[in-house]
PDB file of C-alpha atoms in Angstrom:
ATOM      1  CA  UNK A   1     -20.779 160.628  98.817  1.00  0.00           C
ATOM      2  CA  UNK A   2     -21.271 159.564 102.415  1.00  0.00           C
ATOM      3  CA  UNK A   3     -20.957 162.431 104.868  1.00  0.00           C
ATOM      4  CA  UNK A   4     -17.757 162.257 106.861  1.00  0.00           C
ATOM      5  CA  UNK A   5     -18.343 161.418 110.514  1.00  0.00           C
ATOM      6  CA  UNK A   6     -17.949 164.319 112.901  1.00  0.00           C
ATOM      7  CA  UNK A   7     -14.729 164.044 114.918  1.00  0.00           C
ATOM      8  CA  UNK A   8     -15.382 162.362 118.246  1.00  0.00           C
ATOM      9  CA  UNK A   9     -15.695 164.901 121.051  1.00  0.00           C
ATOM     10  CA  UNK A  10     -13.209 164.127 123.796  1.00  0.00           C
ATOM     11  CA  UNK A  11     -14.911 163.783 127.147  1.00  0.00           C
ATOM     12  CA  UNK A  12     -12.327 165.111 129.590  1.00  0.00           C
ATOM     13  CA  UNK A  13     -14.635 164.659 132.586  1.00  0.00           C
ATOM     14  CA  UNK A  14     -15.003 160.918 132.020  1.00  0.00           C
ATOM     15  CA  UNK A  15     -13.348 159.158 134.958  1.00  0.00           C
ATOM     16  CA  UNK A  16     -12.080 155.591 135.045  1.00  0.00           C
ATOM     17  CA  UNK A  17     -14.802 152.986 135.583  1.00  0.00           C
ATOM     18  CA  UNK A  18     -13.474 149.817 137.172  1.00  0.00           C
ATOM     19  CA  UNK A  19     -14.268 146.256 138.157  1.00  0.00           C
ATOM     20  CA  UNK A  20     -12.311 144.178 140.655  1.00  0.00           C
ATOM     21  CA  UNK A  21     -12.676 140.848 142.445  1.00  0.00           C
ATOM     22  CA  UNK A  22     -10.512 138.807 144.823  1.00  0.00           C
ATOM     23  CA  UNK A  23      -8.898 136.139 142.651  1.00  0.00           C
ATOM     24  CA  UNK A  24      -7.616 134.254 145.700  1.00  0.00           C
ATOM     25  CA  UNK A  25     -11.170 133.322 146.709  1.00  0.00           C
ATOM     26  CA  UNK A  26     -14.047 131.441 145.110  1.00  0.00           C
ATOM     27  CA  UNK A  27     -17.490 132.892 145.777  1.00  0.00           C
ATOM     28  CA  UNK A  28     -18.986 129.411 145.459  1.00  0.00           C
ATOM     29  CA  UNK A  29     -17.372 128.525 148.807  1.00  0.00           C
ATOM     30  CA  UNK A  30     -19.255 131.285 150.639  1.00  0.00           C
ATOM     31  CA  UNK A  31     -22.183 130.489 152.942  1.00  0.00           C
ATOM     32  CA  UNK A  32     -23.706 133.955 152.703  1.00  0.00           C
ATOM     33  CA  UNK A  33     -23.341 136.266 149.682  1.00  0.00           C
ATOM     34  CA  UNK A  34     -24.699 139.788 150.040  1.00  0.00           C
ATOM     35  CA  UNK A  35     -24.706 142.713 147.653  1.00  0.00           C
ATOM     36  CA  UNK A  36     -24.824 146.467 148.140  1.00  0.00           C
ATOM     37  CA  UNK A  37     -25.911 148.724 145.298  1.00  0.00           C
ATOM     38  CA  UNK A  38     -25.195 152.433 145.584  1.00  0.00           C
ATOM     39  CA  UNK A  39     -26.962 154.428 142.880  1.00  0.00           C
ATOM     40  CA  UNK A  40     -25.521 157.941 143.096  1.00  0.00           C
ATOM     41  CA  UNK A  41     -26.211 161.009 141.013  1.00  0.00           C
ATOM     42  CA  UNK A  42     -22.956 160.625 139.071  1.00  0.00           C
ATOM     43  CA  UNK A  43     -21.722 157.075 139.713  1.00  0.00           C
ATOM     44  CA  UNK A  44     -23.190 153.684 140.618  1.00  0.00           C
ATOM     45  CA  UNK A  45     -21.441 150.839 142.448  1.00  0.00           C
ATOM     46  CA  UNK A  46     -22.288 147.210 143.069  1.00  0.00           C
ATOM     47  CA  UNK A  47     -20.301 145.473 145.813  1.00  0.00           C
ATOM     48  CA  UNK A  48     -20.322 141.760 146.643  1.00  0.00           C
ATOM     49  CA  UNK A  49     -19.517 140.587 150.158  1.00  0.00           C
ATOM     50  CA  UNK A  50     -18.855 136.890 150.853  1.00  0.00           C
ATOM     51  CA  UNK A  51     -19.273 135.854 154.499  1.00  0.00           C
ATOM     52  CA  UNK A  52     -18.708 139.436 155.667  1.00  0.00           C
ATOM     53  CA  UNK A  53     -15.576 140.050 153.571  1.00  0.00           C
ATOM     54  CA  UNK A  54     -15.253 142.250 150.474  1.00  0.00           C
ATOM     55  CA  UNK A  55     -15.143 139.982 147.428  1.00  0.00           C
ATOM     56  CA  UNK A  56     -15.652 142.174 144.363  1.00  0.00           C
ATOM     57  CA  UNK A  57     -17.183 145.334 142.916  1.00  0.00           C
ATOM     58  CA  UNK A  58     -18.052 147.256 139.799  1.00  0.00           C
ATOM     59  CA  UNK A  59     -18.019 151.063 139.703  1.00  0.00           C
ATOM     60  CA  UNK A  60     -19.491 152.887 136.725  1.00  0.00           C
ATOM     61  CA  UNK A  61     -21.206 156.022 135.503  1.00  0.00           C
ATOM     62  CA  UNK A  62     -24.870 156.376 136.492  1.00  0.00           C
ATOM     63  CA  UNK A  63     -27.129 156.161 133.429  1.00  0.00           C
ATOM     64  CA  UNK A  64     -30.415 157.880 132.689  1.00  0.00           C
ATOM     65  CA  UNK A  65     -32.445 155.959 135.233  1.00  0.00           C
ATOM     66  CA  UNK A  66     -31.797 154.328 138.589  1.00  0.00           C
ATOM     67  CA  UNK A  67     -33.209 150.800 137.947  1.00  0.00           C
ATOM     68  CA  UNK A  68     -31.032 150.353 134.841  1.00  0.00           C
ATOM     69  CA  UNK A  69     -27.966 151.816 136.565  1.00  0.00           C
ATOM     70  CA  UNK A  70     -28.449 149.345 139.444  1.00  0.00           C
ATOM     71  CA  UNK A  71     -28.834 146.404 137.051  1.00  0.00           C
ATOM     72  CA  UNK A  72     -25.847 147.393 134.914  1.00  0.00           C
ATOM     73  CA  UNK A  73     -23.575 147.937 137.913  1.00  0.00           C
ATOM     74  CA  UNK A  74     -24.374 144.471 139.274  1.00  0.00           C
ATOM     75  CA  UNK A  75     -24.270 142.775 135.868  1.00  0.00           C
ATOM     76  CA  UNK A  76     -20.776 144.174 135.323  1.00  0.00           C
ATOM     77  CA  UNK A  77     -19.336 142.225 138.264  1.00  0.00           C
ATOM     78  CA  UNK A  78     -21.551 139.124 137.932  1.00  0.00           C
ATOM     79  CA  UNK A  79     -20.495 138.617 134.287  1.00  0.00           C
ATOM     80  CA  UNK A  80     -16.830 138.726 135.331  1.00  0.00           C
ATOM     81  CA  UNK A  81     -17.205 135.937 137.908  1.00  0.00           C
ATOM     82  CA  UNK A  82     -19.990 133.808 136.409  1.00  0.00           C
ATOM     83  CA  UNK A  83     -22.581 134.629 139.055  1.00  0.00           C
ATOM     84  CA  UNK A  84     -26.355 134.950 138.718  1.00  0.00           C
ATOM     85  CA  UNK A  85     -28.739 137.115 140.741  1.00  0.00           C
ATOM     86  CA  UNK A  86     -30.226 134.006 142.409  1.00  0.00           C
ATOM     87  CA  UNK A  87     -26.765 133.192 143.832  1.00  0.00           C
ATOM     88  CA  UNK A  88     -26.997 136.326 146.003  1.00  0.00           C
ATOM     89  CA  UNK A  89     -28.776 135.901 149.356  1.00  0.00           C
ATOM     90  CA  UNK A  90     -29.550 139.513 150.140  1.00  0.00           C
ATOM     91  CA  UNK A  91     -29.391 142.863 148.326  1.00  0.00           C
ATOM     92  CA  UNK A  92     -29.417 146.312 149.962  1.00  0.00           C
ATOM     93  CA  UNK A  93     -29.912 149.504 147.941  1.00  0.00           C
ATOM     94  CA  UNK A  94     -28.411 152.856 148.970  1.00  0.00           C
ATOM     95  CA  UNK A  95     -27.623 156.255 147.460  1.00  0.00           C
ATOM     96  CA  UNK A  96     -30.064 158.746 146.037  1.00  0.00           C
ATOM     97  CA  UNK A  97     -31.607 156.070 143.778  1.00  0.00           C
ATOM     98  CA  UNK A  98     -31.881 153.499 146.586  1.00  0.00           C
ATOM     99  CA  UNK A  99     -35.667 153.073 146.384  1.00  0.00           C
ATOM    100  CA  UNK A 100     -35.372 152.278 142.673  1.00  0.00           C
ATOM    101  CA  UNK A 101     -33.159 149.191 142.920  1.00  0.00           C
ATOM    102  CA  UNK A 102     -35.663 146.641 141.541  1.00  0.00           C
ATOM    103  CA  UNK A 103     -34.133 143.528 143.145  1.00  0.00           C
ATOM    104  CA  UNK A 104     -33.207 145.009 146.578  1.00  0.00           C
ATOM    105  CA  UNK A 105     -34.640 143.437 149.724  1.00  0.00           C
ATOM    106  CA  UNK A 106     -34.116 146.657 151.659  1.00  0.00           C
ATOM    107  CA  UNK A 107     -33.038 150.296 151.232  1.00  0.00           C
ATOM    108  CA  UNK A 108     -30.714 151.997 153.744  1.00  0.00           C
ATOM    109  CA  UNK A 109     -29.615 155.656 153.694  1.00  0.00           C
ATOM    110  CA  UNK A 110     -26.202 156.421 152.263  1.00  0.00           C
ATOM    111  CA  UNK A 111     -25.146 158.162 155.487  1.00  0.00           C
ATOM    112  CA  UNK A 112     -25.411 154.898 157.453  1.00  0.00           C
ATOM    113  CA  UNK A 113     -23.835 152.932 154.586  1.00  0.00           C
ATOM    114  CA  UNK A 114     -20.845 155.275 154.145  1.00  0.00           C
ATOM    115  CA  UNK A 115     -20.127 155.116 157.876  1.00  0.00           C
ATOM    116  CA  UNK A 116     -20.270 151.311 157.839  1.00  0.00           C
ATOM    117  CA  UNK A 117     -18.141 151.100 154.686  1.00  0.00           C
ATOM    118  CA  UNK A 118     -15.551 153.567 156.034  1.00  0.00           C
ATOM    119  CA  UNK A 119     -15.332 151.515 159.243  1.00  0.00           C
ATOM    120  CA  UNK A 120     -14.487 148.412 157.160  1.00  0.00           C
ATOM    121  CA  UNK A 121     -12.040 150.249 154.877  1.00  0.00           C
ATOM    122  CA  UNK A 122     -10.272 152.448 157.415  1.00  0.00           C
ATOM    123  CA  UNK A 123     -10.650 150.330 160.560  1.00  0.00           C
ATOM    124  CA  UNK A 124     -12.413 150.955 163.861  1.00  0.00           C
ATOM    125  CA  UNK A 125     -10.393 154.126 164.550  1.00  0.00           C
ATOM    126  CA  UNK A 126     -12.436 156.051 161.952  1.00  0.00           C
ATOM    127  CA  UNK A 127     -14.542 158.743 163.682  1.00  0.00           C
ATOM    128  CA  UNK A 128     -15.006 161.575 161.167  1.00  0.00           C
ATOM    129  CA  UNK A 129     -16.026 160.780 157.604  1.00  0.00           C
ATOM    130  CA  UNK A 130     -16.184 163.187 154.712  1.00  0.00           C
ATOM    131  CA  UNK A 131     -18.364 161.827 151.918  1.00  0.00           C
ATOM    132  CA  UNK A 132     -17.735 163.897 148.787  1.00  0.00           C
ATOM    133  CA  UNK A 133     -20.130 162.659 146.145  1.00  0.00           C
ATOM    134  CA  UNK A 134     -21.264 163.811 142.744  1.00  0.00           C
ATOM    135  CA  UNK A 135     -23.924 166.268 143.894  1.00  0.00           C
ATOM    136  CA  UNK A 136     -23.548 166.743 147.628  1.00  0.00           C
ATOM    137  CA  UNK A 137     -21.159 166.620 150.518  1.00  0.00           C
ATOM    138  CA  UNK A 138     -21.674 165.066 153.959  1.00  0.00           C
ATOM    139  CA  UNK A 139     -19.727 165.217 157.203  1.00  0.00           C
ATOM    140  CA  UNK A 140     -20.417 162.178 159.390  1.00  0.00           C
ATOM    141  CA  UNK A 141     -19.386 161.152 162.897  1.00  0.00           C
ATOM    142  CA  UNK A 142     -19.416 157.470 163.814  1.00  0.00           C
ATOM    143  CA  UNK A 143     -18.415 155.168 166.660  1.00  0.00           C
ATOM    144  CA  UNK A 144     -15.923 152.265 166.580  1.00  0.00           C
ATOM    145  CA  UNK A 145     -18.570 149.975 165.045  1.00  0.00           C
ATOM    146  CA  UNK A 146     -19.252 152.380 162.167  1.00  0.00           C
ATOM    147  CA  UNK A 147     -22.596 153.484 163.621  1.00  0.00           C
ATOM    148  CA  UNK A 148     -23.561 157.090 162.827  1.00  0.00           C
ATOM    149  CA  UNK A 149     -23.594 159.406 165.856  1.00  0.00           C
ATOM    150  CA  UNK A 150     -24.058 162.725 164.009  1.00  0.00           C
ATOM    151  CA  UNK A 151     -24.024 164.185 160.496  1.00  0.00           C
ATOM    152  CA  UNK A 152     -24.328 167.383 158.475  1.00  0.00           C
ATOM    153  CA  UNK A 153     -24.865 167.730 154.776  1.00  0.00           C
ATOM    154  CA  UNK A 154     -24.431 170.407 152.179  1.00  0.00           C
ATOM    155  CA  UNK A 155     -26.503 169.808 149.065  1.00  0.00           C
ATOM    156  CA  UNK A 156     -27.338 173.381 148.124  1.00  0.00           C
ATOM    157  CA  UNK A 157     -25.315 173.276 144.955  1.00  0.00           C
ATOM    158  CA  UNK A 158     -23.067 171.033 142.876  1.00  0.00           C
ATOM    159  CA  UNK A 159     -19.935 173.093 143.510  1.00  0.00           C
ATOM    160  CA  UNK A 160     -17.526 171.466 145.922  1.00  0.00           C
ATOM    161  CA  UNK A 161     -18.620 168.085 144.580  1.00  0.00           C
ATOM    162  CA  UNK A 162     -17.655 165.677 141.840  1.00  0.00           C
ATOM    163  CA  UNK A 163     -19.946 167.329 139.326  1.00  0.00           C
ATOM    164  CA  UNK A 164     -18.197 170.657 139.856  1.00  0.00           C
ATOM    165  CA  UNK A 165     -14.844 169.010 139.136  1.00  0.00           C
ATOM    166  CA  UNK A 166     -16.218 167.495 135.930  1.00  0.00           C
ATOM    167  CA  UNK A 167     -17.274 170.966 134.753  1.00  0.00           C
ATOM    168  CA  UNK A 168     -13.794 172.396 135.425  1.00  0.00           C
ATOM    169  CA  UNK A 169     -12.175 169.392 133.722  1.00  0.00           C
ATOM    170  CA  UNK A 170     -14.237 169.979 130.578  1.00  0.00           C
ATOM    171  CA  UNK A 171     -13.670 173.722 130.647  1.00  0.00           C
ATOM    172  CA  UNK A 172      -9.876 173.318 130.952  1.00  0.00           C
ATOM    173  CA  UNK A 173      -9.838 170.435 128.449  1.00  0.00           C
ATOM    174  CA  UNK A 174      -7.780 168.394 130.896  1.00  0.00           C
ATOM    175  CA  UNK A 175      -8.641 164.769 131.823  1.00  0.00           C
ATOM    176  CA  UNK A 176     -10.235 164.665 135.265  1.00  0.00           C
ATOM    177  CA  UNK A 177      -7.599 162.295 136.696  1.00  0.00           C
ATOM    178  CA  UNK A 178      -4.880 164.888 135.929  1.00  0.00           C
ATOM    179  CA  UNK A 179      -6.527 167.838 137.712  1.00  0.00           C
ATOM    180  CA  UNK A 180      -5.260 166.968 141.208  1.00  0.00           C
ATOM    181  CA  UNK A 181      -1.585 166.484 140.311  1.00  0.00           C
ATOM    182  CA  UNK A 182      -1.587 169.545 138.031  1.00  0.00           C
ATOM    183  CA  UNK A 183      -3.012 171.743 140.801  1.00  0.00           C
ATOM    184  CA  UNK A 184       0.366 171.497 142.585  1.00  0.00           C
ATOM    185  CA  UNK A 185       2.346 172.436 139.494  1.00  0.00           C
ATOM    186  CA  UNK A 186       2.231 176.150 140.337  1.00  0.00           C
ATOM    187  CA  UNK A 187       4.921 178.537 141.566  1.00  0.00           C
ATOM    188  CA  UNK A 188       2.767 180.015 144.311  1.00  0.00           C
ATOM    189  CA  UNK A 189      -0.571 178.821 145.633  1.00  0.00           C
ATOM    190  CA  UNK A 190      -3.235 181.159 144.177  1.00  0.00           C
ATOM    191  CA  UNK A 191      -6.178 182.555 146.132  1.00  0.00           C
ATOM    192  CA  UNK A 192      -9.236 180.305 146.148  1.00  0.00           C
ATOM    193  CA  UNK A 193     -11.804 181.252 143.513  1.00  0.00           C
ATOM    194  CA  UNK A 194     -14.340 183.457 145.252  1.00  0.00           C
ATOM    195  CA  UNK A 195     -17.363 181.757 143.767  1.00  0.00           C
ATOM    196  CA  UNK A 196     -17.863 178.049 144.123  1.00  0.00           C
ATOM    197  CA  UNK A 197     -21.180 178.017 142.303  1.00  0.00           C
ATOM    198  CA  UNK A 198     -20.494 175.885 139.215  1.00  0.00           C
ATOM    199  CA  UNK A 199     -22.162 178.415 136.891  1.00  0.00           C
ATOM    200  CA  UNK A 200     -20.209 181.370 138.244  1.00  0.00           C
ATOM    201  CA  UNK A 201     -16.992 179.404 138.764  1.00  0.00           C
ATOM    202  CA  UNK A 202     -17.028 178.693 135.040  1.00  0.00           C
ATOM    203  CA  UNK A 203     -17.135 182.380 134.123  1.00  0.00           C
ATOM    204  CA  UNK A 204     -14.676 183.210 136.903  1.00  0.00           C
ATOM    205  CA  UNK A 205     -12.268 180.547 135.600  1.00  0.00           C
ATOM    206  CA  UNK A 206     -12.464 182.011 132.104  1.00  0.00           C
ATOM    207  CA  UNK A 207     -11.836 185.480 133.576  1.00  0.00           C
ATOM    208  CA  UNK A 208      -8.738 184.226 135.393  1.00  0.00           C
ATOM    209  CA  UNK A 209      -7.356 182.685 132.191  1.00  0.00           C
ATOM    210  CA  UNK A 210      -7.892 186.034 130.416  1.00  0.00           C
ATOM    211  CA  UNK A 211      -6.124 187.771 133.298  1.00  0.00           C
ATOM    212  CA  UNK A 212      -3.034 185.632 132.682  1.00  0.00           C
ATOM    213  CA  UNK A 213      -3.521 182.700 135.054  1.00  0.00           C
ATOM    214  CA  UNK A 214      -2.178 179.400 133.738  1.00  0.00           C
ATOM    215  CA  UNK A 215      -4.603 176.466 133.582  1.00  0.00           C
ATOM    216  CA  UNK A 216      -2.782 174.894 136.530  1.00  0.00           C
ATOM    217  CA  UNK A 217      -3.296 178.049 138.595  1.00  0.00           C
ATOM    218  CA  UNK A 218      -7.021 178.056 137.835  1.00  0.00           C
ATOM    219  CA  UNK A 219      -7.260 174.372 138.839  1.00  0.00           C
ATOM    220  CA  UNK A 220      -5.321 175.096 142.053  1.00  0.00           C
ATOM    221  CA  UNK A 221      -7.650 178.017 142.869  1.00  0.00           C
ATOM    222  CA  UNK A 222     -10.663 175.787 142.318  1.00  0.00           C
ATOM    223  CA  UNK A 223      -9.263 172.873 144.387  1.00  0.00           C
ATOM    224  CA  UNK A 224      -8.496 175.331 147.187  1.00  0.00           C
ATOM    225  CA  UNK A 225     -12.051 176.714 147.058  1.00  0.00           C
ATOM    226  CA  UNK A 226     -13.476 173.187 147.269  1.00  0.00           C
ATOM    227  CA  UNK A 227     -11.211 172.340 150.199  1.00  0.00           C
ATOM    228  CA  UNK A 228     -12.174 175.533 152.077  1.00  0.00           C
ATOM    229  CA  UNK A 229     -15.863 174.876 151.510  1.00  0.00           C
ATOM    230  CA  UNK A 230     -15.618 171.306 152.770  1.00  0.00           C
ATOM    231  CA  UNK A 231     -13.521 172.259 155.784  1.00  0.00           C
ATOM    232  CA  UNK A 232     -16.138 174.810 156.879  1.00  0.00           C
ATOM    233  CA  UNK A 233     -18.709 171.972 156.813  1.00  0.00           C
ATOM    234  CA  UNK A 234     -16.372 169.716 158.815  1.00  0.00           C
ATOM    235  CA  UNK A 235     -15.648 172.452 161.347  1.00  0.00           C
ATOM    236  CA  UNK A 236     -19.374 172.877 161.981  1.00  0.00           C
ATOM    237  CA  UNK A 237     -19.632 169.230 163.045  1.00  0.00           C
ATOM    238  CA  UNK A 238     -16.156 169.108 164.630  1.00  0.00           C
ATOM    239  CA  UNK A 239     -13.308 166.922 163.383  1.00  0.00           C
ATOM    240  CA  UNK A 240     -12.326 164.046 165.651  1.00  0.00           C
ATOM    241  CA  UNK A 241      -9.083 162.123 165.074  1.00  0.00           C
ATOM    242  CA  UNK A 242      -9.556 159.193 162.731  1.00  0.00           C
ATOM    243  CA  UNK A 243     -10.440 161.158 159.575  1.00  0.00           C
ATOM    244  CA  UNK A 244     -11.547 159.291 156.459  1.00  0.00           C
ATOM    245  CA  UNK A 245     -12.694 160.487 153.023  1.00  0.00           C
ATOM    246  CA  UNK A 246     -15.112 158.460 150.902  1.00  0.00           C
ATOM    247  CA  UNK A 247     -16.454 158.738 147.358  1.00  0.00           C
ATOM    248  CA  UNK A 248     -14.984 160.005 144.104  1.00  0.00           C
ATOM    249  CA  UNK A 249     -13.313 163.218 145.208  1.00  0.00           C
ATOM    250  CA  UNK A 250     -11.116 161.187 147.585  1.00  0.00           C
ATOM    251  CA  UNK A 251      -9.201 160.278 144.414  1.00  0.00           C
ATOM    252  CA  UNK A 252      -8.307 163.929 143.754  1.00  0.00           C
ATOM    253  CA  UNK A 253      -5.078 164.736 145.647  1.00  0.00           C
ATOM    254  CA  UNK A 254      -5.492 168.419 144.730  1.00  0.00           C
ATOM    255  CA  UNK A 255      -8.521 168.630 147.002  1.00  0.00           C
ATOM    256  CA  UNK A 256      -7.518 165.999 149.602  1.00  0.00           C
ATOM    257  CA  UNK A 257      -4.068 167.434 150.378  1.00  0.00           C
ATOM    258  CA  UNK A 258      -5.512 170.927 150.708  1.00  0.00           C
ATOM    259  CA  UNK A 259      -8.190 169.651 153.099  1.00  0.00           C
ATOM    260  CA  UNK A 260      -5.468 167.943 155.165  1.00  0.00           C
ATOM    261  CA  UNK A 261      -3.425 171.146 155.170  1.00  0.00           C
ATOM    262  CA  UNK A 262      -6.371 173.268 156.339  1.00  0.00           C
ATOM    263  CA  UNK A 263      -7.367 170.786 159.054  1.00  0.00           C
ATOM    264  CA  UNK A 264      -3.839 169.986 160.128  1.00  0.00           C
ATOM    265  CA  UNK A 265      -4.577 166.255 160.103  1.00  0.00           C
ATOM    266  CA  UNK A 266      -3.986 163.421 157.653  1.00  0.00           C
ATOM    267  CA  UNK A 267      -6.744 161.139 156.464  1.00  0.00           C
ATOM    268  CA  UNK A 268      -6.539 157.402 157.159  1.00  0.00           C
ATOM    269  CA  UNK A 269      -5.307 155.636 154.029  1.00  0.00           C
ATOM    270  CA  UNK A 270      -6.944 152.591 152.501  1.00  0.00           C
ATOM    271  CA  UNK A 271      -6.018 150.214 149.698  1.00  0.00           C
ATOM    272  CA  UNK A 272      -9.702 149.911 148.758  1.00  0.00           C
ATOM    273  CA  UNK A 273     -11.318 152.182 146.144  1.00  0.00           C
ATOM    274  CA  UNK A 274     -12.869 155.078 148.110  1.00  0.00           C
ATOM    275  CA  UNK A 275     -15.765 155.264 145.669  1.00  0.00           C
ATOM    276  CA  UNK A 276     -17.295 151.956 146.819  1.00  0.00           C
ATOM    277  CA  UNK A 277     -17.743 152.907 150.510  1.00  0.00           C
ATOM    278  CA  UNK A 278     -21.526 153.323 150.299  1.00  0.00           C
ATOM    279  CA  UNK A 279     -22.187 150.095 148.396  1.00  0.00           C
ATOM    280  CA  UNK A 280     -19.736 148.208 150.634  1.00  0.00           C
ATOM    281  CA  UNK A 281     -21.549 149.445 153.738  1.00  0.00           C
ATOM    282  CA  UNK A 282     -24.873 148.384 152.197  1.00  0.00           C
ATOM    283  CA  UNK A 283     -23.536 144.875 151.485  1.00  0.00           C
ATOM    284  CA  UNK A 284     -22.208 144.612 155.071  1.00  0.00           C
ATOM    285  CA  UNK A 285     -25.616 145.635 156.438  1.00  0.00           C
ATOM    286  CA  UNK A 286     -27.082 142.876 154.261  1.00  0.00           C
ATOM    287  CA  UNK A 287     -24.687 140.373 155.837  1.00  0.00           C
ATOM    288  CA  UNK A 288     -25.713 141.425 159.366  1.00  0.00           C
ATOM    289  CA  UNK A 289     -29.405 141.143 158.421  1.00  0.00           C
ATOM    290  CA  UNK A 290     -28.850 137.674 156.928  1.00  0.00           C
ATOM    291  CA  UNK A 291     -27.054 136.500 160.078  1.00  0.00           C
ATOM    292  CA  UNK A 292     -29.958 137.673 162.228  1.00  0.00           C
ATOM    293  CA  UNK A 293     -32.322 135.586 160.089  1.00  0.00           C
TER     294      UNK A 293
END
């Protein structure tokens, strides 16, 4: 008899991939179409900009190699709108895989691209940007044009980043999108976990569960630890009014609200997906470069 298939393992860490485009516009009417591709350690985004305005994007999990991740991210949006690579005038690569985007005309650092993207998404009042990615965390200062004036990064370890959240999500067997909301479902706010190293946090989390913490309390303690870690990075660079958070962790209210509480300021809200900031900035740089030509 045929062996029965093993039950499918639920991947709690798997976040929502998404594709969007502006249905009120037709890209064929655009004079200049530029594309930004942000290949990150955990996620990859392709953003299309038509005549300097956001037109569409695709955000997905990064695969095993950067060139394929770049191609797949772009293909995902092009297939939706019936576009071909030759329809795009200029492509800029960014993110940690930026030099491996096979069809890019230029590569620009993600720090510059996140600042430019945040300026578009949050407006020209944005001055302090927190970029919380999959493997590192950056605090960036910019001017009213979205030009970087200073930055600091923390890439020593994956804790306090998206990857750390994925580990906790898997450990708790709770879908990643539910972690933030559940972190507030506690009677009293627990102490932050003392260790934010992913390896130790895992054993510490298990210890807390054994000691009688509920899952929600453990998540709250971990969100608080992430917030404290990030705030210490922000305080080293200094937080100016006009605070904006980019990348995946911006979607986790458990971390964001605790950061706001610790800083005593609210972040600038945007209707645009925070995860596309880097790729959007890259596409906008492409538009500027095309105009100069």
